[in-house]
PDB file of N, CA and C in Angstrom:
ATOM      1  N   MET O 814      15.296   1.149   4.100  1.00  0.00           N
ATOM      2  CA  MET O 814      13.590   1.125   4.784  1.00  0.00           C
ATOM      3  C   MET O 814      12.729   0.785   3.594  1.00  0.00           C
ATOM      4  N   CYS O 815      12.318  -0.522   4.041  1.00  0.00           N
ATOM      5  CA  CYS O 815      11.092  -1.104   2.829  1.00  0.00           C
ATOM      6  C   CYS O 815      10.137  -0.280   3.813  1.00  0.00           C
ATOM      7  N   LEU O 816       8.673  -0.495   2.854  1.00  0.00           N
ATOM      8  CA  LEU O 816       7.851   0.262   3.564  1.00  0.00           C
ATOM      9  C   LEU O 816       6.481  -0.597   2.849  1.00  0.00           C
ATOM     10  N   GLY O 817       5.863  -0.804   3.532  1.00  0.00           N
ATOM     11  CA  GLY O 817       4.303  -1.742   3.416  1.00  0.00           C
ATOM     12  C   GLY O 817       3.303  -0.584   2.906  1.00  0.00           C
ATOM     13  N   ILE O 818       2.694  -0.830   1.960  1.00  0.00           N
ATOM     14  CA  ILE O 818       1.779   0.064   2.016  1.00  0.00           C
ATOM     15  C   ILE O 818       0.371  -0.951   2.091  1.00  0.00           C
ATOM     16  N   PRO O 819      -0.684  -0.463   2.844  1.00  0.00           N
ATOM     17  CA  PRO O 819      -1.769  -1.279   3.125  1.00  0.00           C
ATOM     18  C   PRO O 819      -2.592  -1.604   1.637  1.00  0.00           C
ATOM     19  N   GLY O 820      -3.361  -2.844   1.366  1.00  0.00           N
ATOM     20  CA  GLY O 820      -4.148  -3.078   0.005  1.00  0.00           C
ATOM     21  C   GLY O 820      -5.312  -4.562   0.782  1.00  0.00           C
ATOM     22  N   GLN O 821      -6.336  -4.244   0.215  1.00  0.00           N
ATOM     23  CA  GLN O 821      -7.404  -5.361   0.333  1.00  0.00           C
ATOM     24  C   GLN O 821      -7.195  -6.259  -0.500  1.00  0.00           C
ATOM     25  N   ILE O 822      -7.466  -7.615  -0.333  1.00  0.00           N
ATOM     26  CA  ILE O 822      -7.291  -8.710  -0.751  1.00  0.00           C
ATOM     27  C   ILE O 822      -8.583  -8.921  -1.514  1.00  0.00           C
ATOM     28  N   VAL O 823      -8.922  -8.997  -2.741  1.00  0.00           N
ATOM     29  CA  VAL O 823     -10.018  -8.702  -3.492  1.00  0.00           C
ATOM     30  C   VAL O 823     -10.442 -10.109  -4.149  1.00  0.00           C
ATOM     31  N   ALA O 824      -9.515 -11.042  -4.409  1.00  0.00           N
ATOM     32  CA  ALA O 824      -9.666 -12.053  -4.804  1.00  0.00           C
ATOM     33  C   ALA O 824      -8.571 -12.999  -5.053  1.00  0.00           C
ATOM     34  N   ILE O 825      -9.294 -14.378  -5.237  1.00  0.00           N
ATOM     35  CA  ILE O 825      -7.707 -15.242  -5.219  1.00  0.00           C
ATOM     36  C   ILE O 825      -7.576 -15.391  -6.689  1.00  0.00           C
ATOM     37  N   THR O 826      -6.367 -15.180  -7.316  1.00  0.00           N
ATOM     38  CA  THR O 826      -5.877 -15.485  -9.063  1.00  0.00           C
ATOM     39  C   THR O 826      -5.670 -16.627  -9.347  1.00  0.00           C
ATOM     40  N   ASP O 827      -4.771 -17.591  -8.605  1.00  0.00           N
ATOM     41  CA  ASP O 827      -3.813 -18.469  -8.440  1.00  0.00           C
ATOM     42  C   ASP O 827      -4.209 -19.302  -7.334  1.00  0.00           C
ATOM     43  N   GLU O 828      -4.720 -20.045  -6.966  1.00  0.00           N
ATOM     44  CA  GLU O 828      -4.534 -20.728  -5.709  1.00  0.00           C
ATOM     45  C   GLU O 828      -3.523 -21.567  -5.216  1.00  0.00           C
ATOM     46  N   ALA O 829      -2.699 -22.138  -6.486  1.00  0.00           N
ATOM     47  CA  ALA O 829      -1.549 -23.428  -6.718  1.00  0.00           C
ATOM     48  C   ALA O 829      -0.577 -22.147  -6.221  1.00  0.00           C
ATOM     49  N   ARG O 830      -0.190 -21.413  -6.734  1.00  0.00           N
ATOM     50  CA  ARG O 830       0.958 -20.150  -6.545  1.00  0.00           C
ATOM     51  C   ARG O 830       0.744 -19.258  -5.640  1.00  0.00           C
ATOM     52  N   MET O 831      -0.316 -19.390  -4.843  1.00  0.00           N
ATOM     53  CA  MET O 831      -0.726 -18.532  -3.934  1.00  0.00           C
ATOM     54  C   MET O 831      -0.776 -17.041  -4.274  1.00  0.00           C
ATOM     55  N   MET O 832      -1.168 -16.750  -5.266  1.00  0.00           N
ATOM     56  CA  MET O 832      -1.610 -15.126  -5.648  1.00  0.00           C
ATOM     57  C   MET O 832      -2.851 -14.742  -5.575  1.00  0.00           C
ATOM     58  N   ALA O 833      -3.234 -13.473  -4.990  1.00  0.00           N
ATOM     59  CA  ALA O 833      -4.245 -12.988  -5.175  1.00  0.00           C
ATOM     60  C   ALA O 833      -3.989 -11.660  -5.713  1.00  0.00           C
ATOM     61  N   LEU O 834      -5.263 -11.114  -5.804  1.00  0.00           N
ATOM     62  CA  LEU O 834      -5.686  -9.814  -6.488  1.00  0.00           C
ATOM     63  C   LEU O 834      -5.746  -8.641  -5.510  1.00  0.00           C
ATOM     64  N   ALA O 835      -5.029  -7.924  -5.048  1.00  0.00           N
ATOM     65  CA  ALA O 835      -5.175  -6.990  -3.993  1.00  0.00           C
ATOM     66  C   ALA O 835      -5.145  -5.828  -4.264  1.00  0.00           C
ATOM     67  N   GLU O 836      -6.296  -4.645  -3.653  1.00  0.00           N
ATOM     68  CA  GLU O 836      -6.661  -3.114  -4.038  1.00  0.00           C
ATOM     69  C   GLU O 836      -5.715  -2.232  -3.079  1.00  0.00           C
ATOM     70  N   VAL O 837      -4.697  -1.137  -3.819  1.00  0.00           N
ATOM     71  CA  VAL O 837      -3.702  -0.655  -3.076  1.00  0.00           C
ATOM     72  C   VAL O 837      -4.613   0.874  -3.637  1.00  0.00           C
ATOM     73  N   SER O 838      -5.397   1.283  -3.064  1.00  0.00           N
ATOM     74  CA  SER O 838      -5.203   2.771  -3.058  1.00  0.00           C
ATOM     75  C   SER O 838      -5.979   2.641  -4.275  1.00  0.00           C
ATOM     76  N   GLY O 839      -7.061   2.215  -4.424  1.00  0.00           N
ATOM     77  CA  GLY O 839      -7.522   2.405  -5.860  1.00  0.00           C
ATOM     78  C   GLY O 839      -6.904   1.107  -7.613  1.00  0.00           C
ATOM     79  N   VAL O 840      -5.542   0.611  -6.944  1.00  0.00           N
ATOM     80  CA  VAL O 840      -4.973   0.358  -8.066  1.00  0.00           C
ATOM     81  C   VAL O 840      -5.133  -1.476  -7.604  1.00  0.00           C
ATOM     82  N   ARG O 841      -5.249  -2.044  -8.727  1.00  0.00           N
ATOM     83  CA  ARG O 841      -5.937  -3.607  -8.473  1.00  0.00           C
ATOM     84  C   ARG O 841      -4.053  -4.461  -9.072  1.00  0.00           C
ATOM     85  N   ARG O 842      -3.829  -5.233  -8.011  1.00  0.00           N
ATOM     86  CA  ARG O 842      -2.340  -5.901  -8.767  1.00  0.00           C
ATOM     87  C   ARG O 842      -2.142  -7.158  -8.041  1.00  0.00           C
ATOM     88  N   GLU O 843      -1.681  -8.097  -8.889  1.00  0.00           N
ATOM     89  CA  GLU O 843      -1.583  -9.300  -8.144  1.00  0.00           C
ATOM     90  C   GLU O 843      -0.007  -9.579  -7.098  1.00  0.00           C
ATOM     91  N   VAL O 844      -0.362 -10.252  -5.815  1.00  0.00           N
ATOM     92  CA  VAL O 844       0.619 -10.197  -5.167  1.00  0.00           C
ATOM     93  C   VAL O 844       0.234 -11.535  -4.535  1.00  0.00           C
ATOM     94  N   ASN O 845       1.587 -12.165  -3.969  1.00  0.00           N
ATOM     95  CA  ASN O 845       1.832 -13.119  -3.506  1.00  0.00           C
ATOM     96  C   ASN O 845       1.541 -12.922  -1.956  1.00  0.00           C
ATOM     97  N   VAL O 846       0.533 -13.957  -1.072  1.00  0.00           N
ATOM     98  CA  VAL O 846       0.339 -13.933  -0.248  1.00  0.00           C
ATOM     99  C   VAL O 846       0.518 -15.644   0.713  1.00  0.00           C
ATOM    100  N   ALA O 847       2.027 -15.869   0.181  1.00  0.00           N
ATOM    101  CA  ALA O 847       2.320 -17.121   0.782  1.00  0.00           C
ATOM    102  C   ALA O 847       2.971 -16.468   2.495  1.00  0.00           C
ATOM    103  N   CYS O 848       3.123 -15.532   2.561  1.00  0.00           N
ATOM    104  CA  CYS O 848       3.886 -15.067   3.836  1.00  0.00           C
ATOM    105  C   CYS O 848       2.611 -14.713   5.122  1.00  0.00           C
ATOM    106  N   ILE O 849       1.454 -14.821   4.539  1.00  0.00           N
ATOM    107  CA  ILE O 849       0.100 -14.270   5.310  1.00  0.00           C
ATOM    108  C   ILE O 849      -0.941 -15.486   5.251  1.00  0.00           C
ATOM    109  N   LEU O 850      -0.713 -16.646   4.398  1.00  0.00           N
ATOM    110  CA  LEU O 850      -1.461 -17.712   4.739  1.00  0.00           C
ATOM    111  C   LEU O 850      -0.913 -18.515   5.581  1.00  0.00           C
ATOM    112  N   ASP O 851      -2.401 -18.758   6.609  1.00  0.00           N
ATOM    113  CA  ASP O 851      -2.221 -19.869   7.874  1.00  0.00           C
ATOM    114  C   ASP O 851      -3.647 -20.288   7.974  1.00  0.00           C
ATOM    115  N   ARG O 852      -4.528 -19.914   6.873  1.00  0.00           N
ATOM    116  CA  ARG O 852      -5.896 -20.785   6.577  1.00  0.00           C
ATOM    117  C   ARG O 852      -5.959 -20.911   5.341  1.00  0.00           C
ATOM    118  N   PRO O 853      -6.997 -21.288   5.211  1.00  0.00           N
ATOM    119  CA  PRO O 853      -7.490 -21.941   3.654  1.00  0.00           C
ATOM    120  C   PRO O 853      -7.182 -20.330   2.584  1.00  0.00           C
ATOM    121  N   ILE O 854      -6.790 -20.414   1.347  1.00  0.00           N
ATOM    122  CA  ILE O 854      -6.656 -19.059   0.673  1.00  0.00           C
ATOM    123  C   ILE O 854      -7.702 -18.042   0.487  1.00  0.00           C
ATOM    124  N   ALA O 855      -8.898 -19.184   0.375  1.00  0.00           N
ATOM    125  CA  ALA O 855     -10.087 -18.366   0.185  1.00  0.00           C
ATOM    126  C   ALA O 855     -10.589 -16.983   1.116  1.00  0.00           C
ATOM    127  N   ASP O 856     -10.140 -17.534   2.232  1.00  0.00           N
ATOM    128  CA  ASP O 856     -10.479 -16.771   3.346  1.00  0.00           C
ATOM    129  C   ASP O 856      -9.988 -15.709   3.693  1.00  0.00           C
ATOM    130  N   LEU O 857      -9.059 -15.525   3.171  1.00  0.00           N
ATOM    131  CA  LEU O 857      -8.261 -14.037   2.734  1.00  0.00           C
ATOM    132  C   LEU O 857      -8.793 -12.823   2.119  1.00  0.00           C
ATOM    133  N   VAL O 858      -9.548 -13.436   1.324  1.00  0.00           N
ATOM    134  CA  VAL O 858     -10.509 -12.447   0.559  1.00  0.00           C
ATOM    135  C   VAL O 858     -11.859 -11.429   1.358  1.00  0.00           C
ATOM    136  N   GLY O 859     -11.223 -10.078   1.097  1.00  0.00           N
ATOM    137  CA  GLY O 859     -11.494  -9.166   2.506  1.00  0.00           C
ATOM    138  C   GLY O 859     -10.470  -8.505   3.221  1.00  0.00           C
ATOM    139  N   GLU O 860      -9.631  -9.416   3.358  1.00  0.00           N
ATOM    140  CA  GLU O 860      -8.714  -9.345   4.450  1.00  0.00           C
ATOM    141  C   GLU O 860      -7.783  -8.057   3.727  1.00  0.00           C
ATOM    142  N   TRP O 861      -7.447  -7.186   5.041  1.00  0.00           N
ATOM    143  CA  TRP O 861      -6.241  -6.247   4.642  1.00  0.00           C
ATOM    144  C   TRP O 861      -4.807  -6.938   4.762  1.00  0.00           C
ATOM    145  N   ALA O 862      -3.709  -6.481   4.287  1.00  0.00           N
ATOM    146  CA  ALA O 862      -2.359  -6.635   4.166  1.00  0.00           C
ATOM    147  C   ALA O 862      -1.708  -5.780   3.979  1.00  0.00           C
ATOM    148  N   LEU O 863      -0.218  -5.839   4.612  1.00  0.00           N
ATOM    149  CA  LEU O 863       0.401  -4.985   3.895  1.00  0.00           C
ATOM    150  C   LEU O 863       1.370  -5.171   3.015  1.00  0.00           C
ATOM    151  N   ILE O 864       1.012  -4.693   1.525  1.00  0.00           N
ATOM    152  CA  ILE O 864       1.626  -5.059   0.608  1.00  0.00           C
ATOM    153  C   ILE O 864       3.246  -4.312  -0.003  1.00  0.00           C
ATOM    154  N   HIS O 865       4.370  -5.208   0.078  1.00  0.00           N
ATOM    155  CA  HIS O 865       5.576  -4.260  -0.236  1.00  0.00           C
ATOM    156  C   HIS O 865       6.502  -5.581  -1.805  1.00  0.00           C
ATOM    157  N   VAL O 866       6.302  -5.155  -2.502  1.00  0.00           N
ATOM    158  CA  VAL O 866       6.916  -5.142  -3.677  1.00  0.00           C
ATOM    159  C   VAL O 866       5.994  -7.119  -4.320  1.00  0.00           C
ATOM    160  N   GLY O 867       5.079  -6.756  -4.263  1.00  0.00           N
ATOM    161  CA  GLY O 867       4.370  -7.978  -4.859  1.00  0.00           C
ATOM    162  C   GLY O 867       4.228  -8.967  -3.726  1.00  0.00           C
ATOM    163  N   PHE O 868       4.396  -8.282  -2.540  1.00  0.00           N
ATOM    164  CA  PHE O 868       4.018  -9.246  -1.406  1.00  0.00           C
ATOM    165  C   PHE O 868       3.120  -8.943  -0.447  1.00  0.00           C
ATOM    166  N   ALA O 869       2.058  -9.895  -0.149  1.00  0.00           N
ATOM    167  CA  ALA O 869       1.358  -9.591   1.401  1.00  0.00           C
ATOM    168  C   ALA O 869       2.134  -9.851   2.531  1.00  0.00           C
ATOM    169  N   MET O 870       3.042  -9.011   3.243  1.00  0.00           N
ATOM    170  CA  MET O 870       3.985  -9.279   4.185  1.00  0.00           C
ATOM    171  C   MET O 870       3.402  -9.531   5.925  1.00  0.00           C
ATOM    172  N   ALA O 871       2.182  -9.166   5.865  1.00  0.00           N
ATOM    173  CA  ALA O 871       1.525  -9.298   7.159  1.00  0.00           C
ATOM    174  C   ALA O 871       0.185  -8.474   6.877  1.00  0.00           C
ATOM    175  N   ARG O 872      -0.589  -9.079   7.566  1.00  0.00           N
ATOM    176  CA  ARG O 872      -2.209  -9.128   7.965  1.00  0.00           C
ATOM    177  C   ARG O 872      -2.378  -8.045   8.626  1.00  0.00           C
ATOM    178  N   ILE O 873      -3.312  -7.006   8.860  1.00  0.00           N
ATOM    179  CA  ILE O 873      -3.686  -5.973   9.385  1.00  0.00           C
ATOM    180  C   ILE O 873      -4.902  -5.710   9.512  1.00  0.00           C
ATOM    181  N   ASP O 874      -5.627  -5.072  10.430  1.00  0.00           N
ATOM    182  CA  ASP O 874      -7.041  -4.963  10.463  1.00  0.00           C
ATOM    183  C   ASP O 874      -7.624  -3.689   9.734  1.00  0.00           C
ATOM    184  N   ALA O 875      -8.841  -3.560   9.126  1.00  0.00           N
ATOM    185  CA  ALA O 875      -9.336  -2.437   8.797  1.00  0.00           C
ATOM    186  C   ALA O 875      -8.879  -0.856   9.037  1.00  0.00           C
ATOM    187  N   ASP O 876      -8.789  -0.796  10.642  1.00  0.00           N
ATOM    188  CA  ASP O 876      -8.624   0.221  11.057  1.00  0.00           C
ATOM    189  C   ASP O 876      -7.172   1.004  11.025  1.00  0.00           C
ATOM    190  N   GLU O 877      -6.077  -0.281  11.218  1.00  0.00           N
ATOM    191  CA  GLU O 877      -4.719   0.132  11.056  1.00  0.00           C
ATOM    192  C   GLU O 877      -4.642   0.507   9.336  1.00  0.00           C
ATOM    193  N   ALA O 878      -5.254   0.030   8.376  1.00  0.00           N
ATOM    194  CA  ALA O 878      -5.282   0.492   7.230  1.00  0.00           C
ATOM    195  C   ALA O 878      -5.677   1.691   6.813  1.00  0.00           C
ATOM    196  N   ALA O 879      -6.657   1.899   7.408  1.00  0.00           N
ATOM    197  CA  ALA O 879      -7.353   3.522   7.358  1.00  0.00           C
ATOM    198  C   ALA O 879      -6.330   4.440   8.181  1.00  0.00           C
ATOM    199  N   LYS O 880      -5.857   4.251   9.120  1.00  0.00           N
ATOM    200  CA  LYS O 880      -4.879   5.344   9.326  1.00  0.00           C
ATOM    201  C   LYS O 880      -3.560   5.155   8.819  1.00  0.00           C
ATOM    202  N   THR O 881      -2.975   4.007   8.387  1.00  0.00           N
ATOM    203  CA  THR O 881      -2.083   3.938   7.590  1.00  0.00           C
ATOM    204  C   THR O 881      -1.932   4.702   6.018  1.00  0.00           C
ATOM    205  N   LEU O 882      -3.203   4.622   5.786  1.00  0.00           N
ATOM    206  CA  LEU O 882      -3.362   5.300   4.089  1.00  0.00           C
ATOM    207  C   LEU O 882      -3.593   6.396   4.562  1.00  0.00           C
ATOM    208  N   GLN O 883      -4.182   7.380   5.807  1.00  0.00           N
ATOM    209  CA  GLN O 883      -4.477   8.874   6.173  1.00  0.00           C
ATOM    210  C   GLN O 883      -2.842   9.073   6.226  1.00  0.00           C
ATOM    211  N   ALA O 884      -1.863   8.404   6.841  1.00  0.00           N
ATOM    212  CA  ALA O 884      -0.613   9.169   7.693  1.00  0.00           C
ATOM    213  C   ALA O 884       0.057   9.447   5.997  1.00  0.00           C
ATOM    214  N   LEU O 885      -0.212   8.028   4.866  1.00  0.00           N
ATOM    215  CA  LEU O 885       0.934   8.291   3.892  1.00  0.00           C
ATOM    216  C   LEU O 885       0.089   9.082   2.812  1.00  0.00           C
ATOM    217  N   HIS O 886      -1.166   9.493   2.956  1.00  0.00           N
ATOM    218  CA  HIS O 886      -1.833  10.479   2.259  1.00  0.00           C
ATOM    219  C   HIS O 886      -1.113  11.876   3.020  1.00  0.00           C
ATOM    220  N   ASP O 887      -1.360  11.881   4.094  1.00  0.00           N
ATOM    221  CA  ASP O 887      -0.421  13.215   4.493  1.00  0.00           C
ATOM    222  C   ASP O 887       0.734  13.620   4.429  1.00  0.00           C
ATOM    223  N   LEU O 888       1.512  12.801   4.216  1.00  0.00           N
ATOM    224  CA  LEU O 888       3.054  12.546   4.223  1.00  0.00           C
ATOM    225  C   LEU O 888       2.844  13.064   2.501  1.00  0.00           C
ATOM    226  N   GLY O 889       2.173  13.086   1.326  1.00  0.00           N
ATOM    227  CA  GLY O 889       2.281  13.437   0.401  1.00  0.00           C
ATOM    228  C   GLY O 889       2.054  14.762   0.097  1.00  0.00           C
ATOM    229  N   GLU O 890       1.010  15.220   0.831  1.00  0.00           N
ATOM    230  CA  GLU O 890       0.564  16.416   0.968  1.00  0.00           C
ATOM    231  C   GLU O 890       1.937  17.151   1.793  1.00  0.00           C
ATOM    232  N   ALA O 891       2.557  17.173   2.631  1.00  0.00           N
ATOM    233  CA  ALA O 891       3.555  17.800   2.569  1.00  0.00           C
ATOM    234  C   ALA O 891       4.569  17.640   2.213  1.00  0.00           C
ATOM    235  N   GLN O 892       4.785  16.545   1.340  1.00  0.00           N
ATOM    236  CA  GLN O 892       6.031  16.758   0.408  1.00  0.00           C
ATOM    237  C   GLN O 892       5.903  17.945  -0.925  1.00  0.00           C
ATOM    238  N   GLU O 893       4.377  17.700  -0.984  1.00  0.00           N
ATOM    239  CA  GLU O 893       3.750  18.819  -2.114  1.00  0.00           C
ATOM    240  C   GLU O 893       4.258  20.306  -1.278  1.00  0.00           C
ATOM    241  N   ALA O 894       4.021  20.288  -0.433  1.00  0.00           N
ATOM    242  CA  ALA O 894       3.821  21.926   0.021  1.00  0.00           C
ATOM    243  C   ALA O 894       5.601  21.822   0.117  1.00  0.00           C
ATOM    244  N   LEU O 895       6.222  21.493   0.304  1.00  0.00           N
ATOM    245  CA  LEU O 895       7.561  21.341   0.709  1.00  0.00           C
ATOM    246  C   LEU O 895       7.969  21.352  -0.808  1.00  0.00           C
ATOM    247  N   GLU O 896       7.833  20.960  -1.840  1.00  0.00           N
ATOM    248  CA  GLU O 896       8.293  21.285  -3.220  1.00  0.00           C
ATOM    249  C   GLU O 896       7.741  22.555  -3.891  1.00  0.00           C
ATOM    250  N   ALA O 897       6.141  23.055  -3.444  1.00  0.00           N
ATOM    251  CA  ALA O 897       6.248  24.157  -3.909  1.00  0.00           C
ATOM    252  C   ALA O 897       7.001  25.630  -3.383  1.00  0.00           C
ATOM    253  N   MET O 898       7.515  25.329  -2.128  1.00  0.00           N
ATOM    254  CA  MET O 898       7.970  26.156  -1.185  1.00  0.00           C
ATOM    255  C   MET O 898       9.125  26.269  -1.563  1.00  0.00           C
ATOM    256  N   GLU O 899       9.941  25.062  -2.091  1.00  0.00           N
ATOM    257  CA  GLU O 899      11.429  25.177  -3.282  1.00  0.00           C
ATOM    258  C   GLU O 899      10.975  25.716  -4.268  1.00  0.00           C
ATOM    259  N   ASP O 900      10.202  25.558  -5.191  1.00  0.00           N
ATOM    260  CA  ASP O 900      10.046  26.121  -6.290  1.00  0.00           C
ATOM    261  C   ASP O 900       9.722  27.664  -6.409  1.00  0.00           C
ATOM    262  N   GLY O 901       9.123  28.141  -5.172  1.00  0.00           N
ATOM    263  CA  GLY O 901       9.136  29.608  -4.956  1.00  0.00           C
ATOM    264  C   GLY O 901      10.366  30.229  -4.605  1.00  0.00           C
ATOM    265  N   ALA O 902      11.113  29.649  -3.912  1.00  0.00           N
ATOM    266  CA  ALA O 902      12.478  30.302  -3.535  1.00  0.00           C
ATOM    267  C   ALA O 902      13.427  30.378  -4.398  1.00  0.00           C
ATOM    268  N   ARG O 903      13.442  28.773  -5.780  1.00  0.00           N
ATOM    269  CA  ARG O 903      13.902  29.117  -6.583  1.00  0.00           C
ATOM    270  C   ARG O 903      13.370  30.610  -7.799  1.00  0.00           C
ATOM    271  N   ALA O 904      12.334  30.552  -7.423  1.00  0.00           N
ATOM    272  CA  ALA O 904      11.775  31.439  -8.529  1.00  0.00           C
ATOM    273  C   ALA O 904      12.238  32.584  -8.007  1.00  0.00           C
ATOM    274  N   LEU O 905      12.410  33.331  -6.849  1.00  0.00           N
ATOM    275  CA  LEU O 905      12.890  34.293  -6.291  1.00  0.00           C
ATOM    276  C   LEU O 905      14.672  34.786  -6.355  1.00  0.00           C
ATOM    277  N   GLU O 906      15.217  33.361  -6.296  1.00  0.00           N
ATOM    278  CA  GLU O 906      16.973  33.108  -6.683  1.00  0.00           C
ATOM    279  C   GLU O 906      16.437  33.960  -7.921  1.00  0.00           C
ATOM    280  N   VAL O 907      15.764  33.536  -9.208  1.00  0.00           N
ATOM    281  CA  VAL O 907      16.046  33.638 -10.373  1.00  0.00           C
ATOM    282  C   VAL O 907      15.584  35.591 -10.466  1.00  0.00           C
ATOM    283  N   GLY O 908      14.726  35.963  -9.883  1.00  0.00           N
ATOM    284  CA  GLY O 908      14.427  37.346  -9.820  1.00  0.00           C
ATOM    285  C   GLY O 908      15.420  38.386  -9.276  1.00  0.00           C
ATOM    286  N   GLN O 909      15.911  37.987  -8.761  1.00  0.00           N
ATOM    287  CA  GLN O 909      17.176  39.114  -7.786  1.00  0.00           C
ATOM    288  C   GLN O 909      18.303  39.153  -8.788  1.00  0.00           C
TER     289      GLN O 909
END
């Protein structure tokens, strides 16, 4: 299964190589935008895309990006709660 994470294109870094700077949850990284390039590359600045292993795979709207980011955040919190429960269970086993 592959997971695309929403990122916003904030700058074009190399037009010839179809590379742009995307911000993904506060982290900026260079991505290839060839898969979503259906207009002049400069028009992508400000657009949201699903980012996967250094590629912008699909363009999405801001609402979809926000909902996806919230779902990923919620999954992270659920995972942290499960890990805390497992830690508590292990501590009880050691104490017996």
